[in-house]
Short mmCIF file of C-alpha atoms in Angstrom, two decimals:
data_model
loop_
_atom_site.label_atom_id
_atom_site.label_comp_id
_atom_site.label_asym_id
_atom_site.label_seq_id
_atom_site.Cartn_x
_atom_site.Cartn_y
_atom_site.Cartn_z
CA MET A 1 0.00 0.00 0.00
CA ASP A 2 1.52 3.34 -1.01
CA ASP A 3 1.42 6.51 1.09
CA ARG A 4 -1.55 7.97 -0.75
CA GLN A 5 -3.60 4.82 -0.16
CA ARG A 6 -2.58 4.76 3.50
CA TYR A 7 -3.55 8.37 4.06
CA ASP A 8 -6.84 8.03 2.17
CA ARG A 9 -7.76 4.91 4.16
CA ALA A 10 -6.77 6.35 7.54
CA THR A 11 -8.75 9.56 6.98
CA ALA A 12 -11.78 8.13 5.18
CA VAL A 13 -14.14 9.47 7.88
CA LEU A 14 -12.76 13.03 7.62
CA GLU A 15 -13.93 15.75 5.26
CA PRO A 16 -11.15 17.82 3.70
CA PRO A 17 -9.60 20.32 4.04
CA PHE A 18 -7.63 18.90 6.99
CA ALA A 19 -4.02 18.29 8.05
CA ILE A 20 -2.28 15.11 9.12
CA LEU A 21 0.94 14.12 10.83
CA ASP A 22 2.48 10.79 9.89
CA LEU A 23 3.87 9.57 13.23
CA ALA A 24 6.18 6.95 11.75
CA ALA A 25 7.75 9.57 9.47
CA MET A 26 8.10 12.03 12.36
CA ARG A 27 9.74 9.38 14.56
CA ALA A 28 12.20 8.54 11.79
CA ASN A 29 13.03 12.23 11.34
CA ALA A 30 13.50 12.67 15.09
CA ALA A 31 15.80 9.65 15.30
CA ASP A 32 17.91 11.03 12.47
CA LEU A 33 18.20 14.40 14.21
CA VAL A 34 19.43 12.65 17.35
CA ARG A 35 21.97 10.68 15.31
CA ARG A 36 23.24 13.88 13.68
CA ALA A 37 23.46 15.66 17.06
CA ALA A 38 26.01 13.06 18.24
CA GLY A 39 25.04 13.16 21.90
CA LYS A 40 24.35 16.86 22.32
CA PRO A 41 20.76 17.71 23.35
CA ILE A 42 18.35 19.19 20.84
CA ARG A 43 16.15 22.12 21.82
CA VAL A 44 12.80 21.89 20.02
CA ALA A 45 11.79 24.96 18.00
CA SER A 46 8.09 25.35 18.75
CA LYS A 47 7.33 27.64 15.80
CA SER A 48 7.97 24.67 13.51
CA VAL A 49 5.52 22.43 15.41
CA ARG A 50 2.75 24.67 16.84
CA SER A 51 0.88 21.89 18.59
CA ARG A 52 1.21 21.38 22.33
CA PRO A 53 0.44 17.63 22.29
CA VAL A 54 2.97 17.09 19.49
CA LEU A 55 5.61 19.02 21.43
CA GLU A 56 4.93 16.71 24.37
CA ARG A 57 5.42 13.65 22.16
CA ILE A 58 8.73 14.96 20.84
CA LEU A 59 10.11 15.90 24.24
CA ALA A 60 9.25 12.43 25.53
CA MET A 61 11.79 10.98 23.06
CA ASP A 62 15.43 10.57 24.04
CA GLY A 63 17.76 13.31 22.85
CA PHE A 64 15.44 16.30 23.15
CA ARG A 65 15.50 18.87 25.93
CA GLY A 66 13.83 22.24 26.23
CA ILE A 67 11.76 24.48 23.98
CA MET A 68 12.83 27.30 21.69
CA ALA A 69 9.72 29.50 21.70
CA PHE A 70 8.99 32.37 19.33
CA THR A 71 7.09 34.80 21.57
CA LEU A 72 6.91 35.49 25.28
CA PRO A 73 3.11 35.00 25.48
CA GLU A 74 3.62 31.57 23.93
CA ALA A 75 6.34 30.76 26.47
CA LEU A 76 4.12 31.84 29.37
CA TRP A 77 1.30 29.67 28.05
CA LEU A 78 3.58 26.66 27.65
CA ALA A 79 5.00 27.16 31.15
CA SER A 80 1.47 27.24 32.56
CA HIS A 81 0.97 23.77 31.03
CA GLY A 82 4.07 22.28 32.63
CA PHE A 83 6.75 22.88 29.99
CA THR A 84 10.15 23.87 31.37
CA ASP A 85 13.46 25.23 30.05
CA ILE A 86 11.91 27.59 27.50
CA LEU A 87 14.13 29.94 25.53
CA VAL A 88 12.28 32.79 23.80
CA ALA A 89 14.61 33.10 20.82
CA TYR A 90 13.38 36.50 19.61
CA PRO A 91 13.42 39.73 21.66
CA THR A 92 10.07 40.83 23.02
CA ALA A 93 8.46 44.26 23.28
CA ASP A 94 5.27 42.97 24.92
CA ARG A 95 4.85 45.03 28.11
CA HIS A 96 1.96 42.99 29.50
CA ALA A 97 3.79 39.69 28.97
CA LEU A 98 6.95 41.06 30.58
CA ALA A 99 4.99 42.20 33.63
CA GLU A 100 3.36 38.77 33.83
CA LEU A 101 6.75 37.08 33.64
CA ALA A 102 8.25 39.29 36.35
CA GLY A 103 5.30 38.59 38.64
CA ASP A 104 5.36 34.82 38.23
CA GLU A 105 8.27 33.18 40.06
CA ASN A 106 7.63 29.77 38.50
CA ALA A 107 7.47 31.08 34.93
CA ALA A 108 10.55 33.24 35.45
CA ARG A 109 12.47 30.20 36.66
CA HIS A 110 11.78 28.34 33.39
CA ILE A 111 11.79 31.11 30.75
CA THR A 112 14.83 32.85 29.25
CA LEU A 113 14.57 35.96 27.06
CA ALA A 114 16.78 36.74 24.06
CA ILE A 115 18.42 40.17 24.12
CA ASP A 116 21.01 41.85 21.93
CA SER A 117 21.32 45.35 23.44
CA THR A 118 20.94 47.33 26.64
CA ALA A 119 17.83 48.85 25.03
CA HIS A 120 16.10 45.53 25.70
CA LEU A 121 17.06 45.81 29.36
CA ASP A 122 15.78 49.40 29.52
CA PHE A 123 12.48 48.44 27.90
CA THR A 124 12.01 45.49 30.23
CA GLU A 125 12.80 47.55 33.33
CA ALA A 126 10.16 50.10 32.35
CA ALA A 127 7.60 47.37 31.64
CA VAL A 128 8.05 45.66 35.03
CA ALA A 129 8.56 48.78 37.13
CA GLY A 130 5.25 48.35 38.98
CA VAL A 131 5.69 44.64 39.71
CA SER A 132 6.43 43.72 43.33
CA PRO A 133 7.80 41.34 44.34
CA ARG A 134 9.68 40.95 41.08
CA ALA A 135 11.25 37.70 39.91
CA GLU A 136 14.74 37.66 38.43
CA ILE A 137 14.65 37.70 34.63
CA ARG A 138 16.89 35.27 32.77
CA THR A 139 18.46 36.51 29.54
CA CYS A 140 20.25 34.97 26.56
CA ILE A 141 22.59 37.07 24.44
CA ASP A 142 21.79 36.63 20.75
CA ILE A 143 24.89 36.75 18.55
CA ASP A 144 24.96 37.61 14.85
CA ALA A 145 26.03 34.42 13.08
CA GLY A 146 25.89 35.86 9.56
CA TYR A 147 28.84 35.51 7.20
CA ILE A 148 30.52 38.72 6.00
CA ALA A 149 33.20 38.85 3.32
CA PHE A 150 34.96 41.25 0.95
CA GLY A 151 35.26 44.00 3.49
CA GLY A 152 31.57 43.97 4.29
CA LYS A 153 30.39 44.10 0.67
CA PHE A 154 28.97 40.55 0.90
CA ARG A 155 26.73 39.21 3.62
CA ALA A 156 24.89 35.90 3.96
CA GLY A 157 22.49 35.17 6.81
CA VAL A 158 19.54 36.80 8.50
CA LEU A 159 19.67 40.32 9.93
CA ARG A 160 19.32 39.69 13.65
CA SER A 161 21.67 40.81 16.37
CA PRO A 162 24.14 43.74 16.24
CA ILE A 163 26.50 41.72 18.47
CA ARG A 164 29.26 40.07 16.39
CA GLU A 165 32.56 40.28 18.23
CA PRO A 166 33.80 38.93 21.60
CA ASP A 167 34.22 42.37 23.17
CA GLU A 168 30.68 43.39 22.19
CA ALA A 169 29.22 40.26 23.76
CA ALA A 170 31.33 40.66 26.89
CA ASP A 171 30.27 44.30 27.26
CA LEU A 172 26.59 43.32 27.08
CA ALA A 173 27.10 40.49 29.56
CA ALA A 174 28.77 42.95 31.94
CA ALA A 175 25.87 45.39 31.51
CA VAL A 176 23.40 42.64 32.41
CA ALA A 177 25.45 41.69 35.46
CA LYS A 178 25.26 45.27 36.74
CA ARG A 179 21.45 45.40 36.50
CA PRO A 180 19.59 44.16 39.58
CA GLY A 181 16.93 41.61 38.65
CA PHE A 182 18.64 40.33 35.49
CA ARG A 183 21.18 37.65 34.73
CA VAL A 184 22.75 36.02 31.69
CA ALA A 185 21.82 32.35 31.41
CA GLY A 186 23.06 31.59 27.92
CA LEU A 187 24.20 32.54 24.45
CA MET A 188 22.65 31.72 21.10
CA ALA A 189 23.61 32.24 17.45
CA TYR A 190 21.55 31.02 14.49
CA GLU A 191 23.52 30.43 11.30
CA ALA A 192 20.59 30.73 8.89
CA GLN A 193 22.89 30.79 5.86
CA ILE A 194 23.80 27.16 6.68
CA ALA A 195 20.90 25.79 8.71
CA GLY A 196 18.15 27.30 6.58
CA LEU A 197 19.68 27.26 3.10
CA GLY A 198 19.88 23.98 1.24
CA ASP A 199 23.24 23.13 -0.32
CA ASP A 200 21.67 21.09 -3.12
CA PRO A 201 19.18 23.56 -4.61
CA PRO A 202 17.29 23.01 -7.87
CA ALA A 203 19.37 25.68 -9.57
CA ASN A 204 22.33 26.01 -11.91
CA ALA A 205 25.65 24.46 -11.01
CA ALA A 206 27.40 27.80 -10.50
CA TYR A 207 24.89 28.93 -7.88
CA THR A 208 25.08 25.58 -6.09
CA ARG A 209 28.87 25.75 -5.97
CA ALA A 210 28.71 29.31 -4.63
CA VAL A 211 26.34 28.23 -1.83
CA ARG A 212 28.62 25.38 -0.82
CA ILE A 213 31.74 27.55 -0.79
CA MET A 214 29.97 30.23 1.25
CA GLN A 215 28.71 27.67 3.77
CA ALA A 216 32.11 26.06 4.21
CA ARG A 217 33.78 29.43 4.82
CA SER A 218 30.98 30.54 7.11
CA ALA A 219 31.29 27.36 9.17
CA ARG A 220 35.05 27.93 9.61
CA ASP A 221 34.43 31.54 10.62
CA LEU A 222 31.84 30.50 13.19
CA ILE A 223 34.05 27.88 14.83
CA LEU A 224 36.58 30.57 15.64
CA ARG A 225 34.32 33.55 16.27
CA ARG A 226 31.67 31.75 18.33
CA GLY A 227 34.37 30.07 20.42
CA ARG A 228 36.03 33.40 21.17
CA ILE A 229 32.71 35.00 22.05
CA VAL A 230 31.85 32.20 24.47
CA ASN A 231 35.27 32.45 26.12
CA ALA A 232 34.93 36.22 26.48
CA VAL A 233 31.48 36.01 28.06
CA ARG A 234 32.55 33.21 30.41
CA GLN A 235 35.10 35.67 31.84
CA ILE A 236 32.13 37.76 32.95
CA THR A 237 29.56 35.16 33.98
CA ASP A 238 28.78 31.46 34.01
CA LEU A 239 26.71 30.13 31.13
CA GLU A 240 24.11 27.38 31.43
CA PHE A 241 23.91 26.82 27.68
CA VAL A 242 25.30 27.88 24.31
CA ASN A 243 22.73 27.26 21.57
CA GLY A 244 23.33 27.17 17.85
CA GLY A 245 22.29 25.71 14.56
CA GLY A 246 19.06 24.41 13.15
CA THR A 247 17.75 21.42 11.23
CA GLY A 248 19.99 22.02 8.23
CA SER A 249 23.25 22.38 10.16
CA VAL A 250 22.99 19.99 13.12
CA GLU A 251 25.98 17.76 12.32
CA ARG A 252 28.17 20.79 11.56
CA THR A 253 27.18 22.84 14.59
CA VAL A 254 27.70 20.08 17.17
CA ARG A 255 31.37 19.81 16.17
CA GLU A 256 32.04 23.16 17.83
CA LYS A 257 33.34 22.68 21.37
CA ALA A 258 31.67 25.92 22.47
CA ILE A 259 28.19 24.59 21.57
CA THR A 260 26.33 22.78 24.36
CA GLU A 261 23.03 22.25 22.48
CA VAL A 262 21.51 22.62 19.02
CA ALA A 263 18.05 23.69 17.93
CA ALA A 264 15.77 21.91 15.48
CA GLY A 265 12.15 22.22 14.46
CA SER A 266 11.48 21.87 10.75
CA GLY A 267 13.23 18.52 10.73
CA PHE A 268 10.35 16.83 12.52
CA PHE A 269 7.84 17.63 9.76
CA HIS A 270 10.34 17.86 6.86
CA PRO A 271 8.56 20.47 4.72
CA ARG A 272 9.35 21.10 1.07
CA LEU A 273 12.19 23.61 1.62
CA PHE A 274 14.20 20.93 3.41
CA ASP A 275 14.39 18.61 0.41
CA PHE A 276 17.50 20.36 -0.86
CA TYR A 277 20.27 19.27 1.52
CA ARG A 278 23.04 16.77 0.83
CA ARG A 279 23.78 15.84 4.43
CA PHE A 280 20.42 14.33 5.34
CA THR A 281 17.22 13.02 3.79
CA GLY A 282 14.00 13.45 5.73
CA HIS A 283 10.56 11.91 5.44
CA PRO A 284 7.60 14.20 4.65
CA ALA A 285 5.49 13.91 7.82
CA ALA A 286 3.05 16.84 7.82
CA LEU A 287 0.59 17.15 4.95
CA PHE A 288 -2.78 18.66 4.22
CA ALA A 289 -5.57 17.32 2.02
CA LEU A 290 -7.77 19.38 -0.29
CA PRO A 291 -10.80 17.99 -2.16
CA VAL A 292 -11.22 17.99 -5.92
CA VAL A 293 -14.25 20.18 -6.71
CA ARG A 294 -14.01 20.72 -10.47
CA ARG A 295 -12.66 19.07 -13.62
CA PRO A 296 -12.17 21.91 -16.15
CA SER A 297 -10.52 19.57 -18.69
CA VAL A 298 -9.28 16.02 -19.03
CA ASP A 299 -5.86 16.82 -17.54
CA THR A 300 -6.93 19.55 -15.09
CA VAL A 301 -8.66 19.43 -11.72
CA THR A 302 -9.52 22.21 -9.31
CA VAL A 303 -9.20 21.79 -5.54
CA LEU A 304 -10.81 23.85 -2.81
CA GLY A 305 -8.56 26.57 -1.38
CA GLY A 306 -4.82 26.01 -1.27
CA GLY A 307 -3.33 29.50 -1.08
CA TYR A 308 -1.22 28.66 1.97
CA LEU A 309 1.92 30.56 1.09
CA ALA A 310 4.96 30.44 3.35
CA SER A 311 6.71 33.51 4.74
CA GLY A 312 9.91 34.81 3.20
CA THR A 313 10.85 36.20 -0.19
CA PRO A 314 7.86 35.70 -2.52
CA GLY A 315 8.33 33.11 -5.24
CA GLN A 316 7.67 29.56 -6.36
CA SER A 317 9.61 28.15 -3.41
CA ARG A 318 6.97 29.55 -1.01
CA LEU A 319 4.05 27.68 -2.60
CA PRO A 320 2.75 24.40 -1.16
CA GLN A 321 3.80 21.36 -3.15
CA PRO A 322 1.09 19.21 -4.77
CA TYR A 323 2.51 15.92 -3.49
CA LEU A 324 0.13 12.99 -3.94
CA PRO A 325 -0.75 11.85 -6.51
CA ALA A 326 2.63 12.67 -8.02
CA GLY A 327 2.80 14.62 -11.23
CA LEU A 328 0.48 17.57 -10.57
CA HIS A 329 1.58 21.16 -11.00
CA TYR A 330 0.12 24.66 -10.81
CA ALA A 331 -1.29 26.65 -13.67
CA ARG A 332 1.34 29.26 -14.45
CA ASP A 333 -1.09 32.20 -14.42
CA GLU A 334 -2.99 31.17 -11.25
CA GLY A 335 -0.71 29.43 -8.75
CA ALA A 336 -2.25 28.57 -5.37
CA GLY A 337 -5.57 30.35 -4.89
CA GLU A 338 -7.51 31.70 -1.95
CA VAL A 339 -10.75 29.84 -2.84
CA GLN A 340 -9.69 27.40 -5.53
CA THR A 341 -6.51 26.07 -7.10
CA PRO A 342 -6.29 24.49 -10.58
CA LEU A 343 -3.81 21.63 -10.89
CA LEU A 344 -2.54 20.28 -14.19
CA GLY A 345 -0.82 17.10 -15.26
CA GLN A 346 -1.41 13.56 -16.41
CA ALA A 347 -2.25 12.49 -12.83
CA ALA A 348 -5.34 14.71 -13.02
CA GLN A 349 -6.91 12.33 -15.53
CA ASP A 350 -7.59 9.75 -12.82
CA LEU A 351 -8.99 12.15 -10.22
CA ARG A 352 -12.73 12.53 -9.68
CA ILE A 353 -14.90 14.99 -7.76
CA GLY A 354 -14.36 14.39 -4.04
CA ASP A 355 -10.94 12.77 -4.36
CA ARG A 356 -8.15 14.18 -2.20
CA VAL A 357 -4.96 15.84 -3.33
CA TRP A 358 -2.25 15.80 -0.66
CA PHE A 359 0.05 18.82 -0.28
CA ARG A 360 3.23 19.62 1.59
CA HIS A 361 3.72 23.13 2.96
CA ALA A 362 6.93 24.92 2.03
CA LYS A 363 7.68 25.45 5.73
CA ALA A 364 6.81 23.44 8.82
CA GLY A 365 4.71 25.02 11.56
CA GLU A 366 3.09 27.66 9.37
CA MET A 367 0.75 24.98 8.05
CA CYS A 368 -0.76 24.76 11.54
CA GLU A 369 -1.95 28.36 11.32
CA ARG A 370 -4.47 27.11 8.72
CA PHE A 371 -5.89 24.15 10.65
CA ASP A 372 -7.40 23.62 14.09
CA ALA A 373 -6.15 20.05 14.41
CA LEU A 374 -3.48 17.61 13.33
CA HIS A 375 -4.83 14.11 12.70
CA LEU A 376 -2.14 11.66 13.77
CA ILE A 377 -1.65 8.71 11.43
CA ASP A 378 0.27 5.52 12.23
CA GLY A 379 0.44 3.15 9.29
CA ASP A 380 -3.04 3.25 7.78
CA THR A 381 -4.77 4.06 11.08
CA LEU A 382 -5.99 7.36 12.50
CA VAL A 383 -4.82 7.08 16.12
CA GLU A 384 -5.65 10.52 17.52
CA SER A 385 -6.62 14.07 16.60
CA VAL A 386 -4.83 16.80 18.54
CA PRO A 387 -5.25 20.58 18.51
CA THR A 388 -2.82 22.98 16.96
CA TYR A 389 -2.15 26.30 18.68
CA ARG A 390 -4.95 27.70 16.54
CA GLY A 391 -7.23 24.89 17.68
CA GLU A 392 -6.64 25.92 21.29
CA GLY A 393 -7.52 29.51 20.42
CA ARG A 394 -3.91 30.66 20.62
CA THR A 395 -2.37 33.00 18.06
CA PHE A 396 1.03 34.26 19.10
CA LEU A 397 2.03 36.42 16.12
#
C-alpha cells in the first residue's frame, strides 16, 4: 500500500480540508536528528511544530530537551501547562507579557529571554517597574552568526543581532550583570545561511557551488568567532547553555566545542524547503488534504482553497507542493488560490470529484496556522486528533 492509499484509508471518515501528521515519518526524522546531534541535546523549536500535544510527544523521546519559543506570550502559556526550560529566541516588546513574567516566580524560573542590546534591558525595566515582588529575569545574548566577506560588501544570513565580536558580547554580559533583577543564562547564534539554506538547490551548477563555498567558509568563521565569544562572556559570567544551529546544520554545529546544544524544528515535519540538503534526507510527515471540486478539462482538476503561502521572499519556493498523486503542478497564471486552485498534469486524468490531493507546505509550523487540528496517522490508522495552537484559540504572532 503506497502513502496515498494509507492516508486516504486512515482519513476516510474526515472531510477535507484537513491536516495530518504521519507519526512513523516524524519518529524517523527525530531519530535522524538525534543521530546527527552526536550526543548533544536538541532544543525543540516550537514555531515549527505549533501543537502542544505534538511538542509533548517529541520531548518524551530521548535526545530532546527544552523548547525554543517564538514569543513570550507563547512561552508563558507553555510554562502554565508544565513545559520547562523555555528559551524565547526572539526579543520581546510585549509590556503585558513582561509584567506577567516578572510577577510569576515559577514562569521566570523556566523562561529565558533573548536580548542583543541594553535597550532591551531598559524596555524590560520600564515594563516591570510596577511589579512587586519581582522575579529575576533570565536573559540569553543573541549573537549575529551571519557571514561577512569582501570587506563587508557581501553578507549571507539573516539580519538579527548587532552583536558580532567577543568584546561586544562581553560588554553586554557585563551590563546585564550590573542590572539588579537580570542575569545572563546563555548565548545563542543562528547560522541561517547554513541551517536554513539547502546546499543542493534546484538551480544552476554555478549557484550551487557558490552556496557550498559560502557555507564552508561561514562554518570555519563561526568555529573561531563563536568560540572566542563564548570564552569572552565566560570571563564575565557562568553560562548554562550555548545554543546554535538548526535542522539544516545539526551535524556541523555540534562539532564546535563551544556549543552545548543545538536547535531543530522543521526537521520533525520535513517540509518542502528541506528537500534540498546533501547531508540528510527526511521523510515528509506533515501534509494537508484538499478535495477535488471541479474538472475543467481532461488533464486539469480544481481543488478547494490552497493558497497557503509560506513567509519569506515571494516566489515559487513559497508555494505548497502538490505531493500525492505525483505529477500535478500549478497553472502558471494562477498558482495557489484563496478559494480554488487548478492543478494540471497527467495524474489529473484519474482524479474525480471528491478525491483528495495531498500537499506539503513549504515550511513546517506555518501549516498549523491554517488548521485547528493535526490528525495523527500511524500506518493506515488514525490514532488521535490533537489541537494545533490555533485549535486551542492561541495565536502568538
